[in-house]
């Protein structure tokens, strides 16, 4: 039941497959990945396979084997924080004890909801319920103030929905009825396992879905949320409090952050809060209470018996297309590793990621920044004033490669009580985490904590800190290897690096200055030119067909701008190498996107993910670059040909 409200621009990448360059003029992606796609099989407990997933699976196997040796006493460690992780992992792995305890550890947690009498009773207990990790229709979080990132601010967000997005609640959505049926069946079984009466369970599930449905009309959909700068809507505390005539929101906020000196709340979706009286009142309390119980029961089930864990994952597996639940030991590993993610990440990085690779990748990042600066200075559609500000922003860009220098202090507070059960330990960690989170409002903003552990195959740009982060796990083949050609590395990790740099100048990131503050540093004419180019990128992707449906160009525009800038910048870096192999550059670019995914996962991502489908990421951006055509002799009439007038180049 981890808590994480960081809003970051992430990039999800992907292993080495046979190449057939004769077909590149028709389809770069299939030419590179086609032979592998014909034989690749998706693991039963996963929704996809391919480079990104393969790397993650390899890390999973490596770490599970290492930690098994620790648990069996074959290996020992002097790291006190790794020892705490191993204690927790042992509890998670003890399914005999979990089976023996059944739902007993969850009873006190669930009873706090069952005992709620009315809205006033819930309101009185709301601060303590929040710190205990219960869901809320008025979720508050403490994050860096978008317009003053030296200080924290209190944000008011919206409740997450049971279905993936508000668009699923429309009458004509073809997937919603089947998904809701699976959810209802899953919850009915969980209530049965927990010892509840069938009639009570049926009524509670129906009321929970009714309340959830009432939230959807007042929320933004994924496309609207993709423009995340529009989340910044500051209200005075008094104005925030006026959103509800049934709850004392001001008192709740001040109690939660333990200060009377609270002058503003940043509301991410004002329309939602303007409807709060309609959503949450004494008449809707029964439905809301049922919603609380349903969501809480499902959340704790993962920490109880193996059957409860498997049942609780049925709905998510239906969404993703995974055919089977993970085996018990693997599920225990992920549960424990998620709680102690930075501890596990540092273990992985120190053992498997060498200083030579870290230094080499850091050099590549600096090279990419230098090239980006030169490109900005030579830019023909920006005024000098805007170019100067863009170069300044690049010069202050933070670079994090591999792993953080030291473990974040919060993880040092996690002490496992081996005399208590798994869920009790988890709930204790939740209180520690949330107490720290809400207690930081008046403290200095912590810019050192990584939002991803070192063993995660991913990368990100944080616009509020103006920093790019590349965990150690992504710094391996096919993205990067000291054994690969430089051109291959540039087509892999080079493009990833430049992608993240480009996020500083995508349609969202471009609204933040060199300090990470939300601030317009563009001239009016430059901003208009940029918006026109962004619209061209939207148009280039909008309506493209995939086997899962059509692409929403507006939803994926920020990631496409970053892909375009990243690939173009990495290409320039590759060409500076005297032994440049541009064909290897483009081939490795297509290789990292080699993925085979379930149709269910593809449909889900098409509806909610800000990244374009992997096939289009591989094929579309090379079409915008002249070197692609000359390298592979792409001619008019070839399927990979795009007329020069239709090519989009921004950065």
PDB file of N, CA, C and O in Angstrom, residues 1-8 142-144 152 337-343 346 400 403-414 429-430 432-438 440 444-454 460-462 464-471:
ATOM      1  N   UNK A   1       0.843  -1.191   0.000  1.00  0.00           N
ATOM      2  CA  UNK A   1       0.000   0.000   0.000  1.00  0.00           C
ATOM      3  C   UNK A   1       0.881   1.245   0.000  1.00  0.00           C
ATOM      4  O   UNK A   1       0.802   2.109   0.855  1.00  0.00           O
ATOM      5  N   UNK A   2       1.789   1.275  -1.001  1.00  0.00           N
ATOM      6  CA  UNK A   2       2.739   2.367  -1.080  1.00  0.00           C
ATOM      7  C   UNK A   2       2.041   3.660  -1.454  1.00  0.00           C
ATOM      8  O   UNK A   2       1.032   3.687  -2.150  1.00  0.00           O
ATOM      9  N   UNK A   3       2.628   4.781  -0.989  1.00  0.00           N
ATOM     10  CA  UNK A   3       2.074   6.100  -1.289  1.00  0.00           C
ATOM     11  C   UNK A   3       3.064   6.835  -2.170  1.00  0.00           C
ATOM     12  O   UNK A   3       4.227   6.975  -1.821  1.00  0.00           O
ATOM     13  N   UNK A   4       2.634   7.297  -3.333  1.00  0.00           N
ATOM     14  CA  UNK A   4       3.524   8.042  -4.220  1.00  0.00           C
ATOM     15  C   UNK A   4       2.688   8.910  -5.132  1.00  0.00           C
ATOM     16  O   UNK A   4       1.962   8.420  -5.976  1.00  0.00           O
ATOM     17  N   UNK A   5       2.792  10.219  -4.956  1.00  0.00           N
ATOM     18  CA  UNK A   5       1.991  11.132  -5.780  1.00  0.00           C
ATOM     19  C   UNK A   5       2.863  11.967  -6.707  1.00  0.00           C
ATOM     20  O   UNK A   5       2.419  12.953  -7.263  1.00  0.00           O
ATOM     21  N   UNK A   6       4.144  11.568  -6.859  1.00  0.00           N
ATOM     22  CA  UNK A   6       5.008  12.318  -7.758  1.00  0.00           C
ATOM     23  C   UNK A   6       4.477  12.245  -9.178  1.00  0.00           C
ATOM     24  O   UNK A   6       4.082  11.185  -9.659  1.00  0.00           O
ATOM     25  N   UNK A   7       4.507  13.388  -9.864  1.00  0.00           N
ATOM     26  CA  UNK A   7       4.046  13.447 -11.244  1.00  0.00           C
ATOM     27  C   UNK A   7       5.261  13.699 -12.115  1.00  0.00           C
ATOM     28  O   UNK A   7       5.803  14.781 -12.146  1.00  0.00           O
ATOM     29  N   UNK A   8       5.694  12.663 -12.840  1.00  0.00           N
ATOM     30  CA  UNK A   8       6.925  12.740 -13.612  1.00  0.00           C
ATOM     31  C   UNK A   8       6.653  12.379 -15.060  1.00  0.00           C
ATOM     32  O   UNK A   8       5.664  11.745 -15.396  1.00  0.00           O
ATOM     33  N   UNK A 142       1.542  16.590  -0.348  1.00  0.00           N
ATOM     34  CA  UNK A 142       2.499  17.680  -0.212  1.00  0.00           C
ATOM     35  C   UNK A 142       3.593  17.494  -1.251  1.00  0.00           C
ATOM     36  O   UNK A 142       4.334  16.510  -1.213  1.00  0.00           O
ATOM     37  N   UNK A 143       3.674  18.436  -2.194  1.00  0.00           N
ATOM     38  CA  UNK A 143       4.655  18.382  -3.274  1.00  0.00           C
ATOM     39  C   UNK A 143       5.296  19.754  -3.439  1.00  0.00           C
ATOM     40  O   UNK A 143       4.806  20.753  -2.900  1.00  0.00           O
ATOM     41  N   UNK A 144       6.366  19.807  -4.194  1.00  0.00           N
ATOM     42  CA  UNK A 144       6.986  21.095  -4.492  1.00  0.00           C
ATOM     43  C   UNK A 144       5.978  21.994  -5.194  1.00  0.00           C
ATOM     44  O   UNK A 144       5.250  21.560  -6.092  1.00  0.00           O
ATOM     45  N   UNK A 152       7.448  23.614  -0.410  1.00  0.00           N
ATOM     46  CA  UNK A 152       6.375  22.646  -0.587  1.00  0.00           C
ATOM     47  C   UNK A 152       5.020  23.356  -0.547  1.00  0.00           C
ATOM     48  O   UNK A 152       4.875  24.431   0.046  1.00  0.00           O
ATOM     49  N   UNK A 337      10.050  -6.012  -2.494  1.00  0.00           N
ATOM     50  CA  UNK A 337      10.947  -5.111  -3.224  1.00  0.00           C
ATOM     51  C   UNK A 337      10.294  -3.759  -3.474  1.00  0.00           C
ATOM     52  O   UNK A 337      10.981  -2.733  -3.538  1.00  0.00           O
ATOM     53  N   UNK A 338       8.984  -3.740  -3.600  1.00  0.00           N
ATOM     54  CA  UNK A 338       8.288  -2.470  -3.789  1.00  0.00           C
ATOM     55  C   UNK A 338       8.345  -1.635  -2.511  1.00  0.00           C
ATOM     56  O   UNK A 338       8.532  -0.417  -2.565  1.00  0.00           O
ATOM     57  N   UNK A 339       8.199  -2.267  -1.365  1.00  0.00           N
ATOM     58  CA  UNK A 339       8.251  -1.542  -0.100  1.00  0.00           C
ATOM     59  C   UNK A 339       9.653  -0.993   0.184  1.00  0.00           C
ATOM     60  O   UNK A 339       9.818   0.113   0.692  1.00  0.00           O
ATOM     61  N   UNK A 340      10.661  -1.769  -0.167  1.00  0.00           N
ATOM     62  CA  UNK A 340      12.057  -1.389   0.076  1.00  0.00           C
ATOM     63  C   UNK A 340      12.773  -1.100  -1.245  1.00  0.00           C
ATOM     64  O   UNK A 340      13.926  -1.472  -1.435  1.00  0.00           O
ATOM     65  N   UNK A 341      12.089  -0.409  -2.166  1.00  0.00           N
ATOM     66  CA  UNK A 341      12.608  -0.313  -3.532  1.00  0.00           C
ATOM     67  C   UNK A 341      13.989   0.330  -3.620  1.00  0.00           C
ATOM     68  O   UNK A 341      14.857  -0.137  -4.357  1.00  0.00           O
ATOM     69  N   UNK A 342      14.233   1.396  -2.867  1.00  0.00           N
ATOM     70  CA  UNK A 342      15.540   2.051  -2.957  1.00  0.00           C
ATOM     71  C   UNK A 342      16.632   1.208  -2.301  1.00  0.00           C
ATOM     72  O   UNK A 342      17.791   1.245  -2.733  1.00  0.00           O
ATOM     73  N   UNK A 343      16.303   0.443  -1.290  1.00  0.00           N
ATOM     74  CA  UNK A 343      17.268  -0.474  -0.669  1.00  0.00           C
ATOM     75  C   UNK A 343      17.674  -1.547  -1.670  1.00  0.00           C
ATOM     76  O   UNK A 343      18.863  -1.836  -1.865  1.00  0.00           O
ATOM     77  N   UNK A 346      19.826  -0.003  -4.560  1.00  0.00           N
ATOM     78  CA  UNK A 346      21.238   0.224  -4.236  1.00  0.00           C
ATOM     79  C   UNK A 346      22.014  -1.088  -4.190  1.00  0.00           C
ATOM     80  O   UNK A 346      23.175  -1.150  -4.615  1.00  0.00           O
ATOM     81  N   UNK A 400      21.441  12.670 -13.100  1.00  0.00           N
ATOM     82  CA  UNK A 400      21.582  11.544 -12.170  1.00  0.00           C
ATOM     83  C   UNK A 400      21.704  10.260 -12.973  1.00  0.00           C
ATOM     84  O   UNK A 400      20.804   9.924 -13.757  1.00  0.00           O
ATOM     85  N   UNK A 403      22.559   5.420  -9.780  1.00  0.00           N
ATOM     86  CA  UNK A 403      21.957   5.231  -8.470  1.00  0.00           C
ATOM     87  C   UNK A 403      22.270   6.444  -7.599  1.00  0.00           C
ATOM     88  O   UNK A 403      23.255   7.154  -7.833  1.00  0.00           O
ATOM     89  N   UNK A 404      21.442   6.718  -6.589  1.00  0.00           N
ATOM     90  CA  UNK A 404      21.709   7.854  -5.693  1.00  0.00           C
ATOM     91  C   UNK A 404      22.961   7.603  -4.853  1.00  0.00           C
ATOM     92  O   UNK A 404      23.365   6.459  -4.628  1.00  0.00           O
ATOM     93  N   UNK A 405      23.553   8.676  -4.383  1.00  0.00           N
ATOM     94  CA  UNK A 405      24.795   8.557  -3.613  1.00  0.00           C
ATOM     95  C   UNK A 405      24.582   7.850  -2.286  1.00  0.00           C
ATOM     96  O   UNK A 405      25.475   7.155  -1.792  1.00  0.00           O
ATOM     97  N   UNK A 406      23.413   8.028  -1.683  1.00  0.00           N
ATOM     98  CA  UNK A 406      23.133   7.362  -0.416  1.00  0.00           C
ATOM     99  C   UNK A 406      21.651   7.066  -0.294  1.00  0.00           C
ATOM    100  O   UNK A 406      20.820   7.645  -0.994  1.00  0.00           O
ATOM    101  N   UNK A 407      21.345   6.166   0.600  1.00  0.00           N
ATOM    102  CA  UNK A 407      19.953   5.765   0.818  1.00  0.00           C
ATOM    103  C   UNK A 407      19.170   6.907   1.451  1.00  0.00           C
ATOM    104  O   UNK A 407      19.637   7.565   2.379  1.00  0.00           O
ATOM    105  N   UNK A 408      17.951   7.125   0.938  1.00  0.00           N
ATOM    106  CA  UNK A 408      17.098   8.176   1.487  1.00  0.00           C
ATOM    107  C   UNK A 408      16.748   7.849   2.942  1.00  0.00           C
ATOM    108  O   UNK A 408      16.522   6.688   3.308  1.00  0.00           O
ATOM    109  N   UNK A 409      16.687   8.890   3.767  1.00  0.00           N
ATOM    110  CA  UNK A 409      16.495   8.699   5.208  1.00  0.00           C
ATOM    111  C   UNK A 409      15.225   7.939   5.562  1.00  0.00           C
ATOM    112  O   UNK A 409      15.163   7.240   6.586  1.00  0.00           O
ATOM    113  N   UNK A 410      14.187   8.060   4.745  1.00  0.00           N
ATOM    114  CA  UNK A 410      12.917   7.434   5.086  1.00  0.00           C
ATOM    115  C   UNK A 410      13.061   5.920   5.238  1.00  0.00           C
ATOM    116  O   UNK A 410      12.465   5.315   6.132  1.00  0.00           O
ATOM    117  N   UNK A 411      13.866   5.300   4.367  1.00  0.00           N
ATOM    118  CA  UNK A 411      14.022   3.846   4.399  1.00  0.00           C
ATOM    119  C   UNK A 411      14.743   3.391   5.665  1.00  0.00           C
ATOM    120  O   UNK A 411      14.625   2.229   6.068  1.00  0.00           O
ATOM    121  N   UNK A 412      15.473   4.290   6.283  1.00  0.00           N
ATOM    122  CA  UNK A 412      16.185   3.959   7.515  1.00  0.00           C
ATOM    123  C   UNK A 412      15.236   3.875   8.703  1.00  0.00           C
ATOM    124  O   UNK A 412      15.612   3.411   9.774  1.00  0.00           O
ATOM    125  N   UNK A 413      13.995   4.325   8.496  1.00  0.00           N
ATOM    126  CA  UNK A 413      12.980   4.255   9.554  1.00  0.00           C
ATOM    127  C   UNK A 413      12.191   2.951   9.510  1.00  0.00           C
ATOM    128  O   UNK A 413      11.416   2.663  10.427  1.00  0.00           O
ATOM    129  N   UNK A 414      12.365   2.171   8.453  1.00  0.00           N
ATOM    130  CA  UNK A 414      11.597   0.934   8.302  1.00  0.00           C
ATOM    131  C   UNK A 414      12.271  -0.188   9.100  1.00  0.00           C
ATOM    132  O   UNK A 414      13.279  -0.751   8.673  1.00  0.00           O
ATOM    133  N   UNK A 429       4.568   0.738   8.190  1.00  0.00           N
ATOM    134  CA  UNK A 429       5.393   1.475   7.223  1.00  0.00           C
ATOM    135  C   UNK A 429       4.575   2.570   6.531  1.00  0.00           C
ATOM    136  O   UNK A 429       5.088   3.646   6.225  1.00  0.00           O
ATOM    137  N   UNK A 430       3.301   2.274   6.277  1.00  0.00           N
ATOM    138  CA  UNK A 430       2.424   3.273   5.657  1.00  0.00           C
ATOM    139  C   UNK A 430       2.307   4.503   6.549  1.00  0.00           C
ATOM    140  O   UNK A 430       2.388   5.643   6.079  1.00  0.00           O
ATOM    141  N   UNK A 432       4.447   5.527   8.813  1.00  0.00           N
ATOM    142  CA  UNK A 432       5.745   6.212   8.814  1.00  0.00           C
ATOM    143  C   UNK A 432       5.891   7.065   7.563  1.00  0.00           C
ATOM    144  O   UNK A 432       6.288   8.238   7.623  1.00  0.00           O
ATOM    145  N   UNK A 433       5.550   6.476   6.429  1.00  0.00           N
ATOM    146  CA  UNK A 433       5.697   7.166   5.151  1.00  0.00           C
ATOM    147  C   UNK A 433       4.788   8.379   5.065  1.00  0.00           C
ATOM    148  O   UNK A 433       5.213   9.472   4.666  1.00  0.00           O
ATOM    149  N   UNK A 434       3.526   8.208   5.436  1.00  0.00           N
ATOM    150  CA  UNK A 434       2.567   9.301   5.316  1.00  0.00           C
ATOM    151  C   UNK A 434       2.803  10.389   6.354  1.00  0.00           C
ATOM    152  O   UNK A 434       2.616  11.578   6.068  1.00  0.00           O
ATOM    153  N   UNK A 435       3.207  10.021   7.542  1.00  0.00           N
ATOM    154  CA  UNK A 435       3.532  11.027   8.556  1.00  0.00           C
ATOM    155  C   UNK A 435       4.694  11.889   8.087  1.00  0.00           C
ATOM    156  O   UNK A 435       4.681  13.117   8.256  1.00  0.00           O
ATOM    157  N   UNK A 436       5.690  11.256   7.496  1.00  0.00           N
ATOM    158  CA  UNK A 436       6.819  12.009   6.946  1.00  0.00           C
ATOM    159  C   UNK A 436       6.365  12.894   5.791  1.00  0.00           C
ATOM    160  O   UNK A 436       6.765  14.056   5.685  1.00  0.00           O
ATOM    161  N   UNK A 437       5.510  12.344   4.943  1.00  0.00           N
ATOM    162  CA  UNK A 437       5.037  13.074   3.764  1.00  0.00           C
ATOM    163  C   UNK A 437       4.299  14.345   4.164  1.00  0.00           C
ATOM    164  O   UNK A 437       4.616  15.440   3.693  1.00  0.00           O
ATOM    165  N   UNK A 438       3.324  14.225   5.036  1.00  0.00           N
ATOM    166  CA  UNK A 438       2.527  15.392   5.414  1.00  0.00           C
ATOM    167  C   UNK A 438       3.271  16.319   6.374  1.00  0.00           C
ATOM    168  O   UNK A 438       2.914  17.491   6.502  1.00  0.00           O
ATOM    169  N   UNK A 440       6.261  17.446   5.961  1.00  0.00           N
ATOM    170  CA  UNK A 440       7.346  18.172   5.301  1.00  0.00           C
ATOM    171  C   UNK A 440       6.930  19.520   4.723  1.00  0.00           C
ATOM    172  O   UNK A 440       7.737  20.178   4.066  1.00  0.00           O
ATOM    173  N   UNK A 444      12.534  22.279   3.893  1.00  0.00           N
ATOM    174  CA  UNK A 444      13.188  22.537   2.610  1.00  0.00           C
ATOM    175  C   UNK A 444      12.852  21.406   1.638  1.00  0.00           C
ATOM    176  O   UNK A 444      12.801  20.234   2.019  1.00  0.00           O
ATOM    177  N   UNK A 445      12.619  21.763   0.403  1.00  0.00           N
ATOM    178  CA  UNK A 445      12.270  20.752  -0.606  1.00  0.00           C
ATOM    179  C   UNK A 445      13.432  19.780  -0.798  1.00  0.00           C
ATOM    180  O   UNK A 445      14.583  20.185  -0.973  1.00  0.00           O
ATOM    181  N   UNK A 446      13.120  18.505  -0.738  1.00  0.00           N
ATOM    182  CA  UNK A 446      14.117  17.453  -0.898  1.00  0.00           C
ATOM    183  C   UNK A 446      14.251  17.109  -2.379  1.00  0.00           C
ATOM    184  O   UNK A 446      13.369  16.492  -2.967  1.00  0.00           O
ATOM    185  N   UNK A 447      15.352  17.515  -2.974  1.00  0.00           N
ATOM    186  CA  UNK A 447      15.604  17.247  -4.387  1.00  0.00           C
ATOM    187  C   UNK A 447      16.492  16.023  -4.600  1.00  0.00           C
ATOM    188  O   UNK A 447      16.885  15.731  -5.727  1.00  0.00           O
ATOM    189  N   UNK A 448      16.854  15.337  -3.522  1.00  0.00           N
ATOM    190  CA  UNK A 448      17.806  14.237  -3.639  1.00  0.00           C
ATOM    191  C   UNK A 448      17.145  12.885  -3.851  1.00  0.00           C
ATOM    192  O   UNK A 448      17.777  11.964  -4.363  1.00  0.00           O
ATOM    193  N   UNK A 449      15.891  12.748  -3.426  1.00  0.00           N
ATOM    194  CA  UNK A 449      15.252  11.435  -3.499  1.00  0.00           C
ATOM    195  C   UNK A 449      14.912  11.078  -4.942  1.00  0.00           C
ATOM    196  O   UNK A 449      14.254  11.839  -5.648  1.00  0.00           O
ATOM    197  N   UNK A 450      15.347   9.903  -5.347  1.00  0.00           N
ATOM    198  CA  UNK A 450      15.031   9.409  -6.681  1.00  0.00           C
ATOM    199  C   UNK A 450      13.615   8.844  -6.685  1.00  0.00           C
ATOM    200  O   UNK A 450      13.208   8.147  -5.757  1.00  0.00           O
ATOM    201  N   UNK A 451      12.879   9.118  -7.734  1.00  0.00           N
ATOM    202  CA  UNK A 451      11.514   8.609  -7.856  1.00  0.00           C
ATOM    203  C   UNK A 451      11.479   7.200  -8.418  1.00  0.00           C
ATOM    204  O   UNK A 451      10.421   6.576  -8.466  1.00  0.00           O
ATOM    205  N   UNK A 452      12.630   6.705  -8.866  1.00  0.00           N
ATOM    206  CA  UNK A 452      12.735   5.335  -9.368  1.00  0.00           C
ATOM    207  C   UNK A 452      13.956   4.674  -8.735  1.00  0.00           C
ATOM    208  O   UNK A 452      14.995   5.314  -8.587  1.00  0.00           O
ATOM    209  N   UNK A 453      13.842   3.398  -8.379  1.00  0.00           N
ATOM    210  CA  UNK A 453      15.003   2.694  -7.842  1.00  0.00           C
ATOM    211  C   UNK A 453      15.965   2.293  -8.962  1.00  0.00           C
ATOM    212  O   UNK A 453      15.578   2.235 -10.137  1.00  0.00           O
ATOM    213  N   UNK A 454      17.188   1.991  -8.598  1.00  0.00           N
ATOM    214  CA  UNK A 454      18.226   1.709  -9.591  1.00  0.00           C
ATOM    215  C   UNK A 454      17.961   0.433 -10.382  1.00  0.00           C
ATOM    216  O   UNK A 454      18.498   0.271 -11.487  1.00  0.00           O
ATOM    217  N   UNK A 460      13.509   9.120 -16.409  1.00  0.00           N
ATOM    218  CA  UNK A 460      12.511  10.179 -16.305  1.00  0.00           C
ATOM    219  C   UNK A 460      13.140  11.556 -16.254  1.00  0.00           C
ATOM    220  O   UNK A 460      14.338  11.715 -15.984  1.00  0.00           O
ATOM    221  N   UNK A 461      12.299  12.543 -16.550  1.00  0.00           N
ATOM    222  CA  UNK A 461      12.623  13.959 -16.364  1.00  0.00           C
ATOM    223  C   UNK A 461      11.641  14.528 -15.359  1.00  0.00           C
ATOM    224  O   UNK A 461      10.429  14.312 -15.483  1.00  0.00           O
ATOM    225  N   UNK A 462      12.142  15.238 -14.354  1.00  0.00           N
ATOM    226  CA  UNK A 462      11.284  15.905 -13.380  1.00  0.00           C
ATOM    227  C   UNK A 462      11.299  17.399 -13.682  1.00  0.00           C
ATOM    228  O   UNK A 462      12.318  18.061 -13.470  1.00  0.00           O
ATOM    229  N   UNK A 464       9.845  19.943 -12.248  1.00  0.00           N
ATOM    230  CA  UNK A 464       9.922  20.836 -11.096  1.00  0.00           C
ATOM    231  C   UNK A 464      11.331  20.936 -10.528  1.00  0.00           C
ATOM    232  O   UNK A 464      11.664  21.914  -9.864  1.00  0.00           O
ATOM    233  N   UNK A 465      12.154  19.930 -10.791  1.00  0.00           N
ATOM    234  CA  UNK A 465      13.542  19.961 -10.332  1.00  0.00           C
ATOM    235  C   UNK A 465      14.511  20.177 -11.490  1.00  0.00           C
ATOM    236  O   UNK A 465      15.712  20.340 -11.262  1.00  0.00           O
ATOM    237  N   UNK A 466      13.999  20.147 -12.719  1.00  0.00           N
ATOM    238  CA  UNK A 466      14.834  20.261 -13.919  1.00  0.00           C
ATOM    239  C   UNK A 466      15.995  19.271 -13.848  1.00  0.00           C
ATOM    240  O   UNK A 466      17.169  19.629 -13.960  1.00  0.00           O
ATOM    241  N   UNK A 467      15.646  17.994 -13.681  1.00  0.00           N
ATOM    242  CA  UNK A 467      16.650  16.949 -13.537  1.00  0.00           C
ATOM    243  C   UNK A 467      16.251  15.740 -14.377  1.00  0.00           C
ATOM    244  O   UNK A 467      15.067  15.433 -14.527  1.00  0.00           O
ATOM    245  N   UNK A 468      17.259  15.088 -14.959  1.00  0.00           N
ATOM    246  CA  UNK A 468      17.039  13.845 -15.700  1.00  0.00           C
ATOM    247  C   UNK A 468      17.688  12.709 -14.920  1.00  0.00           C
ATOM    248  O   UNK A 468      18.758  12.874 -14.328  1.00  0.00           O
ATOM    249  N   UNK A 469      17.020  11.559 -14.912  1.00  0.00           N
ATOM    250  CA  UNK A 469      17.469  10.435 -14.099  1.00  0.00           C
ATOM    251  C   UNK A 469      17.486   9.164 -14.936  1.00  0.00           C
ATOM    252  O   UNK A 469      16.494   8.841 -15.608  1.00  0.00           O
ATOM    253  N   UNK A 470      18.610   8.441 -14.884  1.00  0.00           N
ATOM    254  CA  UNK A 470      18.772   7.197 -15.633  1.00  0.00           C
ATOM    255  C   UNK A 470      19.203   6.101 -14.673  1.00  0.00           C
ATOM    256  O   UNK A 470      20.387   5.948 -14.367  1.00  0.00           O
ATOM    257  N   UNK A 471      18.238   5.305 -14.146  1.00  0.00           N
ATOM    258  CA  UNK A 471      18.588   4.209 -13.242  1.00  0.00           C
ATOM    259  C   UNK A 471      19.523   3.199 -13.910  1.00  0.00           C
ATOM    260  O   UNK A 471      19.507   3.024 -15.138  1.00  0.00           O
TER     261      UNK A 471
END
